[in-house]
Amino acid sequence: MSYIEKELRSLFFALLVSFIIFGVSLTIIGATLPKIISDFNWSYISTGIVLSAGSIGYFASSFISGILLHKLGPRKVIVIGLALQFLGLLFFASTPFVLLNLLLNLMIGFGQGGTEVVVNFSVVRIEKGGRSRLMNLMHAAFSIGAVIGPYIVIMLMRAEFGWQAIYRLMSFVSLIMAGIFWFLPFKKLTDDEKIGSKVKIRSLISDSVLILSFLILLIYVGSELGVSNWVSEYYVKYFGSSVNTGALMVSIFWVGLLAGRLG
């Protein structure tokens, strides 16, 4: 931590914790998917629509949060995002009503998008000399949360708290993080380096490297989330595994991603 300015260490640590929480919140739906489908009697089409809502919210938020970052600053953007995540997780899966869960997952995805934009924005400014160590560490922390999330689901179900308990737990954790971020020193980031100048859309879409990177991420993230969300149900449905084993498969998948990111 010697290459992080002393006054920014508390902020970086909070960002690291928030990304672990982000990883947990991203994988718990996949880990509980067999229970959602069986207890709510959802079809795969309805389930897919609800899952897609989270990705749509995340996609929209990534654009909107980038704009709001210039107007509101990183503190307000991440606090608003975590507040939306709190509300979405608080009520998600409390009822089998598909439309309500769709809207709640849209809200969760929107909140997660705000978290990612602010974390990336902040880490780039905290790290010195164009290095990428802190960013690599941050995204490895995300994978750690993604590995831990299914284990928490398993422990809660074994303790007979019910599979919905993980959503309520993570909702209050999100609220606590929102309160913490409100008092952290974001101002130094925007004082030392002004939030980037406006870039013309035309110059972005003509950048071949940017377009290629976009397409790679499109395929990679789509595959990543698709496997993470459905592997548990696949094991339960086609291999006859227990719900706990299905949740464990989500964790094992993310162990591989964590190893790749650390490598």
PDB file of N, CA, C and O in Angstrom, residues 169-222:
ATOM      1  N   LEU A 169     -29.689  -9.938   3.430  1.00  0.00           N
ATOM      2  CA  LEU A 169     -28.382  -9.677   4.032  1.00  0.00           C
ATOM      3  C   LEU A 169     -27.571  -8.714   3.181  1.00  0.00           C
ATOM      4  O   LEU A 169     -27.029  -7.722   3.682  1.00  0.00           O
ATOM      5  N   MET A 170     -27.496  -8.988   1.884  1.00  0.00           N
ATOM      6  CA  MET A 170     -26.700  -8.140   1.000  1.00  0.00           C
ATOM      7  C   MET A 170     -27.320  -6.758   0.801  1.00  0.00           C
ATOM      8  O   MET A 170     -26.612  -5.791   0.519  1.00  0.00           O
ATOM      9  N   SER A 171     -28.627  -6.659   0.963  1.00  0.00           N
ATOM     10  CA  SER A 171     -29.257  -5.343   0.852  1.00  0.00           C
ATOM     11  C   SER A 171     -28.779  -4.423   1.974  1.00  0.00           C
ATOM     12  O   SER A 171     -28.437  -3.259   1.732  1.00  0.00           O
ATOM     13  N   PHE A 172     -28.716  -4.948   3.203  1.00  0.00           N
ATOM     14  CA  PHE A 172     -28.286  -4.117   4.323  1.00  0.00           C
ATOM     15  C   PHE A 172     -26.783  -3.840   4.279  1.00  0.00           C
ATOM     16  O   PHE A 172     -26.333  -2.761   4.692  1.00  0.00           O
ATOM     17  N   VAL A 173     -26.008  -4.786   3.755  1.00  0.00           N
ATOM     18  CA  VAL A 173     -24.580  -4.538   3.557  1.00  0.00           C
ATOM     19  C   VAL A 173     -24.382  -3.386   2.562  1.00  0.00           C
ATOM     20  O   VAL A 173     -23.530  -2.518   2.751  1.00  0.00           O
ATOM     21  N   SER A 174     -25.191  -3.363   1.504  1.00  0.00           N
ATOM     22  CA  SER A 174     -25.123  -2.286   0.508  1.00  0.00           C
ATOM     23  C   SER A 174     -25.460  -0.938   1.137  1.00  0.00           C
ATOM     24  O   SER A 174     -24.822   0.088   0.836  1.00  0.00           O
ATOM     25  N   LEU A 175     -26.460  -0.929   2.014  1.00  0.00           N
ATOM     26  CA  LEU A 175     -26.850   0.313   2.690  1.00  0.00           C
ATOM     27  C   LEU A 175     -25.727   0.825   3.583  1.00  0.00           C
ATOM     28  O   LEU A 175     -25.438   2.035   3.617  1.00  0.00           O
ATOM     29  N   ILE A 176     -25.072  -0.089   4.288  1.00  0.00           N
ATOM     30  CA  ILE A 176     -23.955   0.294   5.153  1.00  0.00           C
ATOM     31  C   ILE A 176     -22.823   0.897   4.326  1.00  0.00           C
ATOM     32  O   ILE A 176     -22.234   1.925   4.696  1.00  0.00           O
ATOM     33  N   MET A 177     -22.522   0.273   3.182  1.00  0.00           N
ATOM     34  CA  MET A 177     -21.456   0.795   2.325  1.00  0.00           C
ATOM     35  C   MET A 177     -21.810   2.178   1.777  1.00  0.00           C
ATOM     36  O   MET A 177     -20.934   3.044   1.643  1.00  0.00           O
ATOM     37  N   ALA A 178     -23.075   2.402   1.463  1.00  0.00           N
ATOM     38  CA  ALA A 178     -23.499   3.723   0.988  1.00  0.00           C
ATOM     39  C   ALA A 178     -23.213   4.786   2.047  1.00  0.00           C
ATOM     40  O   ALA A 178     -22.731   5.885   1.735  1.00  0.00           O
ATOM     41  N   GLY A 179     -23.498   4.465   3.301  1.00  0.00           N
ATOM     42  CA  GLY A 179     -23.220   5.395   4.395  1.00  0.00           C
ATOM     43  C   GLY A 179     -21.739   5.669   4.564  1.00  0.00           C
ATOM     44  O   GLY A 179     -21.319   6.811   4.805  1.00  0.00           O
ATOM     45  N   ILE A 180     -20.922   4.617   4.404  1.00  0.00           N
ATOM     46  CA  ILE A 180     -19.466   4.781   4.538  1.00  0.00           C
ATOM     47  C   ILE A 180     -18.919   5.678   3.433  1.00  0.00           C
ATOM     48  O   ILE A 180     -18.117   6.587   3.682  1.00  0.00           O
ATOM     49  N   PHE A 181     -19.351   5.445   2.198  1.00  0.00           N
ATOM     50  CA  PHE A 181     -18.828   6.210   1.069  1.00  0.00           C
ATOM     51  C   PHE A 181     -19.185   7.693   1.156  1.00  0.00           C
ATOM     52  O   PHE A 181     -18.472   8.530   0.610  1.00  0.00           O
ATOM     53  N   TRP A 182     -20.275   8.009   1.829  1.00  0.00           N
ATOM     54  CA  TRP A 182     -20.676   9.413   1.923  1.00  0.00           C
ATOM     55  C   TRP A 182     -19.630  10.257   2.648  1.00  0.00           C
ATOM     56  O   TRP A 182     -19.522  11.461   2.419  1.00  0.00           O
ATOM     57  N   PHE A 183     -18.810   9.620   3.522  1.00  0.00           N
ATOM     58  CA  PHE A 183     -17.859  10.372   4.342  1.00  0.00           C
ATOM     59  C   PHE A 183     -16.409  10.186   3.890  1.00  0.00           C
ATOM     60  O   PHE A 183     -15.504  10.681   4.554  1.00  0.00           O
ATOM     61  N   LEU A 184     -16.183   9.506   2.778  1.00  0.00           N
ATOM     62  CA  LEU A 184     -14.812   9.257   2.339  1.00  0.00           C
ATOM     63  C   LEU A 184     -14.299  10.365   1.419  1.00  0.00           C
ATOM     64  O   LEU A 184     -15.088  11.079   0.794  1.00  0.00           O
ATOM     65  N   PRO A 185     -12.960  10.516   1.308  1.00  0.00           N
ATOM     66  CA  PRO A 185     -12.354  11.687   0.634  1.00  0.00           C
ATOM     67  C   PRO A 185     -12.313  11.590  -0.891  1.00  0.00           C
ATOM     68  O   PRO A 185     -11.244  11.553  -1.505  1.00  0.00           O
ATOM     69  N   PHE A 186     -13.470  11.584  -1.536  1.00  0.00           N
ATOM     70  CA  PHE A 186     -13.511  11.604  -3.000  1.00  0.00           C
ATOM     71  C   PHE A 186     -13.032  12.945  -3.552  1.00  0.00           C
ATOM     72  O   PHE A 186     -12.538  13.019  -4.676  1.00  0.00           O
ATOM     73  N   LYS A 187     -13.184  13.992  -2.753  1.00  0.00           N
ATOM     74  CA  LYS A 187     -12.888  15.342  -3.255  1.00  0.00           C
ATOM     75  C   LYS A 187     -11.441  15.480  -3.723  1.00  0.00           C
ATOM     76  O   LYS A 187     -11.160  16.183  -4.685  1.00  0.00           O
ATOM     77  N   LYS A 188     -10.532  14.771  -3.072  1.00  0.00           N
ATOM     78  CA  LYS A 188      -9.126  14.868  -3.459  1.00  0.00           C
ATOM     79  C   LYS A 188      -8.901  14.343  -4.878  1.00  0.00           C
ATOM     80  O   LYS A 188      -8.061  14.855  -5.609  1.00  0.00           O
ATOM     81  N   LEU A 189      -9.673  13.347  -5.275  1.00  0.00           N
ATOM     82  CA  LEU A 189      -9.529  12.800  -6.625  1.00  0.00           C
ATOM     83  C   LEU A 189      -9.897  13.842  -7.672  1.00  0.00           C
ATOM     84  O   LEU A 189      -9.208  14.005  -8.666  1.00  0.00           O
ATOM     85  N   THR A 190     -10.990  14.537  -7.450  1.00  0.00           N
ATOM     86  CA  THR A 190     -11.456  15.530  -8.426  1.00  0.00           C
ATOM     87  C   THR A 190     -10.718  16.848  -8.300  1.00  0.00           C
ATOM     88  O   THR A 190     -10.691  17.643  -9.234  1.00  0.00           O
ATOM     89  N   ASP A 191     -10.080  17.093  -7.135  1.00  0.00           N
ATOM     90  CA  ASP A 191      -9.261  18.296  -6.990  1.00  0.00           C
ATOM     91  C   ASP A 191      -7.927  18.148  -7.717  1.00  0.00           C
ATOM     92  O   ASP A 191      -7.472  19.035  -8.426  1.00  0.00           O
ATOM     93  N   ASP A 192      -7.282  16.980  -7.520  1.00  0.00           N
ATOM     94  CA  ASP A 192      -5.952  16.768  -8.091  1.00  0.00           C
ATOM     95  C   ASP A 192      -5.984  16.587  -9.601  1.00  0.00           C
ATOM     96  O   ASP A 192      -5.061  16.941 -10.301  1.00  0.00           O
ATOM     97  N   GLU A 193      -7.060  16.008 -10.086  1.00  0.00           N
ATOM     98  CA  GLU A 193      -7.151  15.756 -11.521  1.00  0.00           C
ATOM     99  C   GLU A 193      -8.595  15.942 -11.943  1.00  0.00           C
ATOM    100  O   GLU A 193      -9.464  15.192 -11.531  1.00  0.00           O
ATOM    101  N   LYS A 194      -8.850  16.948 -12.712  1.00  0.00           N
ATOM    102  CA  LYS A 194     -10.215  17.247 -13.123  1.00  0.00           C
ATOM    103  C   LYS A 194     -10.817  16.070 -13.876  1.00  0.00           C
ATOM    104  O   LYS A 194     -10.119  15.353 -14.598  1.00  0.00           O
ATOM    105  N   ILE A 195     -12.110  15.871 -13.686  1.00  0.00           N
ATOM    106  CA  ILE A 195     -12.785  14.800 -14.398  1.00  0.00           C
ATOM    107  C   ILE A 195     -12.633  15.060 -15.891  1.00  0.00           C
ATOM    108  O   ILE A 195     -12.830  16.179 -16.362  1.00  0.00           O
ATOM    109  N   GLY A 196     -12.276  14.026 -16.627  1.00  0.00           N
ATOM    110  CA  GLY A 196     -11.845  14.102 -18.019  1.00  0.00           C
ATOM    111  C   GLY A 196     -12.632  15.047 -18.904  1.00  0.00           C
ATOM    112  O   GLY A 196     -13.810  15.275 -18.720  1.00  0.00           O
ATOM    113  N   SER A 197     -11.964  15.557 -19.902  1.00  0.00           N
ATOM    114  CA  SER A 197     -12.612  16.444 -20.852  1.00  0.00           C
ATOM    115  C   SER A 197     -13.571  15.655 -21.732  1.00  0.00           C
ATOM    116  O   SER A 197     -13.454  14.451 -21.881  1.00  0.00           O
ATOM    117  N   LYS A 198     -14.497  16.354 -22.349  1.00  0.00           N
ATOM    118  CA  LYS A 198     -15.488  15.701 -23.186  1.00  0.00           C
ATOM    119  C   LYS A 198     -14.832  15.101 -24.427  1.00  0.00           C
ATOM    120  O   LYS A 198     -13.967  15.704 -25.041  1.00  0.00           O
ATOM    121  N   VAL A 199     -15.271  13.904 -24.762  1.00  0.00           N
ATOM    122  CA  VAL A 199     -14.759  13.224 -25.937  1.00  0.00           C
ATOM    123  C   VAL A 199     -15.894  13.083 -26.935  1.00  0.00           C
ATOM    124  O   VAL A 199     -16.999  12.674 -26.587  1.00  0.00           O
ATOM    125  N   LYS A 200     -15.632  13.404 -28.198  1.00  0.00           N
ATOM    126  CA  LYS A 200     -16.662  13.310 -29.215  1.00  0.00           C
ATOM    127  C   LYS A 200     -16.967  11.860 -29.550  1.00  0.00           C
ATOM    128  O   LYS A 200     -16.067  11.045 -29.688  1.00  0.00           O
ATOM    129  N   ILE A 201     -18.259  11.547 -29.660  1.00  0.00           N
ATOM    130  CA  ILE A 201     -18.682  10.189 -29.971  1.00  0.00           C
ATOM    131  C   ILE A 201     -18.077   9.722 -31.285  1.00  0.00           C
ATOM    132  O   ILE A 201     -17.659   8.576 -31.431  1.00  0.00           O
ATOM    133  N   ARG A 202     -17.979  10.627 -32.268  1.00  0.00           N
ATOM    134  CA  ARG A 202     -17.458  10.268 -33.589  1.00  0.00           C
ATOM    135  C   ARG A 202     -16.026   9.748 -33.486  1.00  0.00           C
ATOM    136  O   ARG A 202     -15.642   8.798 -34.175  1.00  0.00           O
ATOM    137  N   SER A 203     -15.225  10.366 -32.613  1.00  0.00           N
ATOM    138  CA  SER A 203     -13.837   9.925 -32.468  1.00  0.00           C
ATOM    139  C   SER A 203     -13.745   8.574 -31.781  1.00  0.00           C
ATOM    140  O   SER A 203     -12.812   7.806 -32.020  1.00  0.00           O
ATOM    141  N   LEU A 204     -14.728   8.271 -30.923  1.00  0.00           N
ATOM    142  CA  LEU A 204     -14.729   6.981 -30.239  1.00  0.00           C
ATOM    143  C   LEU A 204     -15.076   5.842 -31.186  1.00  0.00           C
ATOM    144  O   LEU A 204     -14.418   4.802 -31.211  1.00  0.00           O
ATOM    145  N   ILE A 205     -16.129   6.020 -31.975  1.00  0.00           N
ATOM    146  CA  ILE A 205     -16.581   4.936 -32.839  1.00  0.00           C
ATOM    147  C   ILE A 205     -15.646   4.717 -34.028  1.00  0.00           C
ATOM    148  O   ILE A 205     -15.755   3.703 -34.726  1.00  0.00           O
ATOM    149  N   SER A 206     -14.713   5.640 -34.260  1.00  0.00           N
ATOM    150  CA  SER A 206     -13.741   5.457 -35.338  1.00  0.00           C
ATOM    151  C   SER A 206     -12.446   4.827 -34.834  1.00  0.00           C
ATOM    152  O   SER A 206     -11.533   4.568 -35.627  1.00  0.00           O
ATOM    153  N   ASP A 207     -12.365   4.566 -33.530  1.00  0.00           N
ATOM    154  CA  ASP A 207     -11.176   3.969 -32.929  1.00  0.00           C
ATOM    155  C   ASP A 207     -11.289   2.446 -33.036  1.00  0.00           C
ATOM    156  O   ASP A 207     -12.069   1.816 -32.324  1.00  0.00           O
ATOM    157  N   SER A 208     -10.492   1.831 -33.919  1.00  0.00           N
ATOM    158  CA  SER A 208     -10.607   0.394 -34.179  1.00  0.00           C
ATOM    159  C   SER A 208     -10.245  -0.438 -32.952  1.00  0.00           C
ATOM    160  O   SER A 208     -10.848  -1.489 -32.704  1.00  0.00           O
ATOM    161  N   VAL A 209      -9.257   0.016 -32.165  1.00  0.00           N
ATOM    162  CA  VAL A 209      -8.870  -0.719 -30.952  1.00  0.00           C
ATOM    163  C   VAL A 209     -10.012  -0.710 -29.942  1.00  0.00           C
ATOM    164  O   VAL A 209     -10.308  -1.728 -29.296  1.00  0.00           O
ATOM    165  N   LEU A 210     -10.675   0.439 -29.804  1.00  0.00           N
ATOM    166  CA  LEU A 210     -11.798   0.549 -28.877  1.00  0.00           C
ATOM    167  C   LEU A 210     -12.947  -0.356 -29.318  1.00  0.00           C
ATOM    168  O   LEU A 210     -13.557  -1.046 -28.498  1.00  0.00           O
ATOM    169  N   ILE A 211     -13.229  -0.371 -30.609  1.00  0.00           N
ATOM    170  CA  ILE A 211     -14.313  -1.205 -31.121  1.00  0.00           C
ATOM    171  C   ILE A 211     -14.003  -2.681 -30.889  1.00  0.00           C
ATOM    172  O   ILE A 211     -14.863  -3.455 -30.448  1.00  0.00           O
ATOM    173  N   LEU A 212     -12.759  -3.101 -31.169  1.00  0.00           N
ATOM    174  CA  LEU A 212     -12.365  -4.489 -30.954  1.00  0.00           C
ATOM    175  C   LEU A 212     -12.461  -4.860 -29.480  1.00  0.00           C
ATOM    176  O   LEU A 212     -12.945  -5.943 -29.126  1.00  0.00           O
ATOM    177  N   SER A 213     -12.011  -3.958 -28.620  1.00  0.00           N
ATOM    178  CA  SER A 213     -12.093  -4.204 -27.169  1.00  0.00           C
ATOM    179  C   SER A 213     -13.545  -4.340 -26.724  1.00  0.00           C
ATOM    180  O   SER A 213     -13.876  -5.194 -25.894  1.00  0.00           O
ATOM    181  N   PHE A 214     -14.411  -3.501 -27.283  1.00  0.00           N
ATOM    182  CA  PHE A 214     -15.841  -3.564 -26.972  1.00  0.00           C
ATOM    183  C   PHE A 214     -16.411  -4.927 -27.354  1.00  0.00           C
ATOM    184  O   PHE A 214     -17.144  -5.549 -26.585  1.00  0.00           O
ATOM    185  N   LEU A 215     -16.069  -5.419 -28.547  1.00  0.00           N
ATOM    186  CA  LEU A 215     -16.594  -6.700 -29.024  1.00  0.00           C
ATOM    187  C   LEU A 215     -16.068  -7.863 -28.178  1.00  0.00           C
ATOM    188  O   LEU A 215     -16.809  -8.811 -27.877  1.00  0.00           O
ATOM    189  N   ILE A 216     -14.789  -7.788 -27.795  1.00  0.00           N
ATOM    190  CA  ILE A 216     -14.217  -8.834 -26.945  1.00  0.00           C
ATOM    191  C   ILE A 216     -14.937  -8.884 -25.602  1.00  0.00           C
ATOM    192  O   ILE A 216     -15.306  -9.954 -25.107  1.00  0.00           O
ATOM    193  N   LEU A 217     -15.149  -7.709 -24.999  1.00  0.00           N
ATOM    194  CA  LEU A 217     -15.852  -7.655 -23.712  1.00  0.00           C
ATOM    195  C   LEU A 217     -17.299  -8.116 -23.848  1.00  0.00           C
ATOM    196  O   LEU A 217     -17.840  -8.761 -22.951  1.00  0.00           O
ATOM    197  N   LEU A 218     -17.924  -7.782 -24.986  1.00  0.00           N
ATOM    198  CA  LEU A 218     -19.302  -8.194 -25.224  1.00  0.00           C
ATOM    199  C   LEU A 218     -19.431  -9.711 -25.171  1.00  0.00           C
ATOM    200  O   LEU A 218     -20.312 -10.263 -24.498  1.00  0.00           O
ATOM    201  N   ILE A 219     -18.523 -10.400 -25.851  1.00  0.00           N
ATOM    202  CA  ILE A 219     -18.546 -11.862 -25.878  1.00  0.00           C
ATOM    203  C   ILE A 219     -18.121 -12.445 -24.534  1.00  0.00           C
ATOM    204  O   ILE A 219     -18.749 -13.367 -24.001  1.00  0.00           O
ATOM    205  N   TYR A 220     -17.057 -11.878 -23.975  1.00  0.00           N
ATOM    206  CA  TYR A 220     -16.520 -12.402 -22.713  1.00  0.00           C
ATOM    207  C   TYR A 220     -17.513 -12.269 -21.560  1.00  0.00           C
ATOM    208  O   TYR A 220     -17.807 -13.232 -20.854  1.00  0.00           O
ATOM    209  N   VAL A 221     -18.040 -11.069 -21.364  1.00  0.00           N
ATOM    210  CA  VAL A 221     -18.951 -10.838 -20.243  1.00  0.00           C
ATOM    211  C   VAL A 221     -20.262 -11.598 -20.443  1.00  0.00           C
ATOM    212  O   VAL A 221     -20.835 -12.147 -19.498  1.00  0.00           O
ATOM    213  N   GLY A 222     -20.733 -11.669 -21.699  1.00  0.00           N
ATOM    214  CA  GLY A 222     -21.943 -12.436 -21.969  1.00  0.00           C
ATOM    215  C   GLY A 222     -21.766 -13.898 -21.613  1.00  0.00           C
ATOM    216  O   GLY A 222     -22.648 -14.523 -20.990  1.00  0.00           O
TER     217      GLY A 222
END
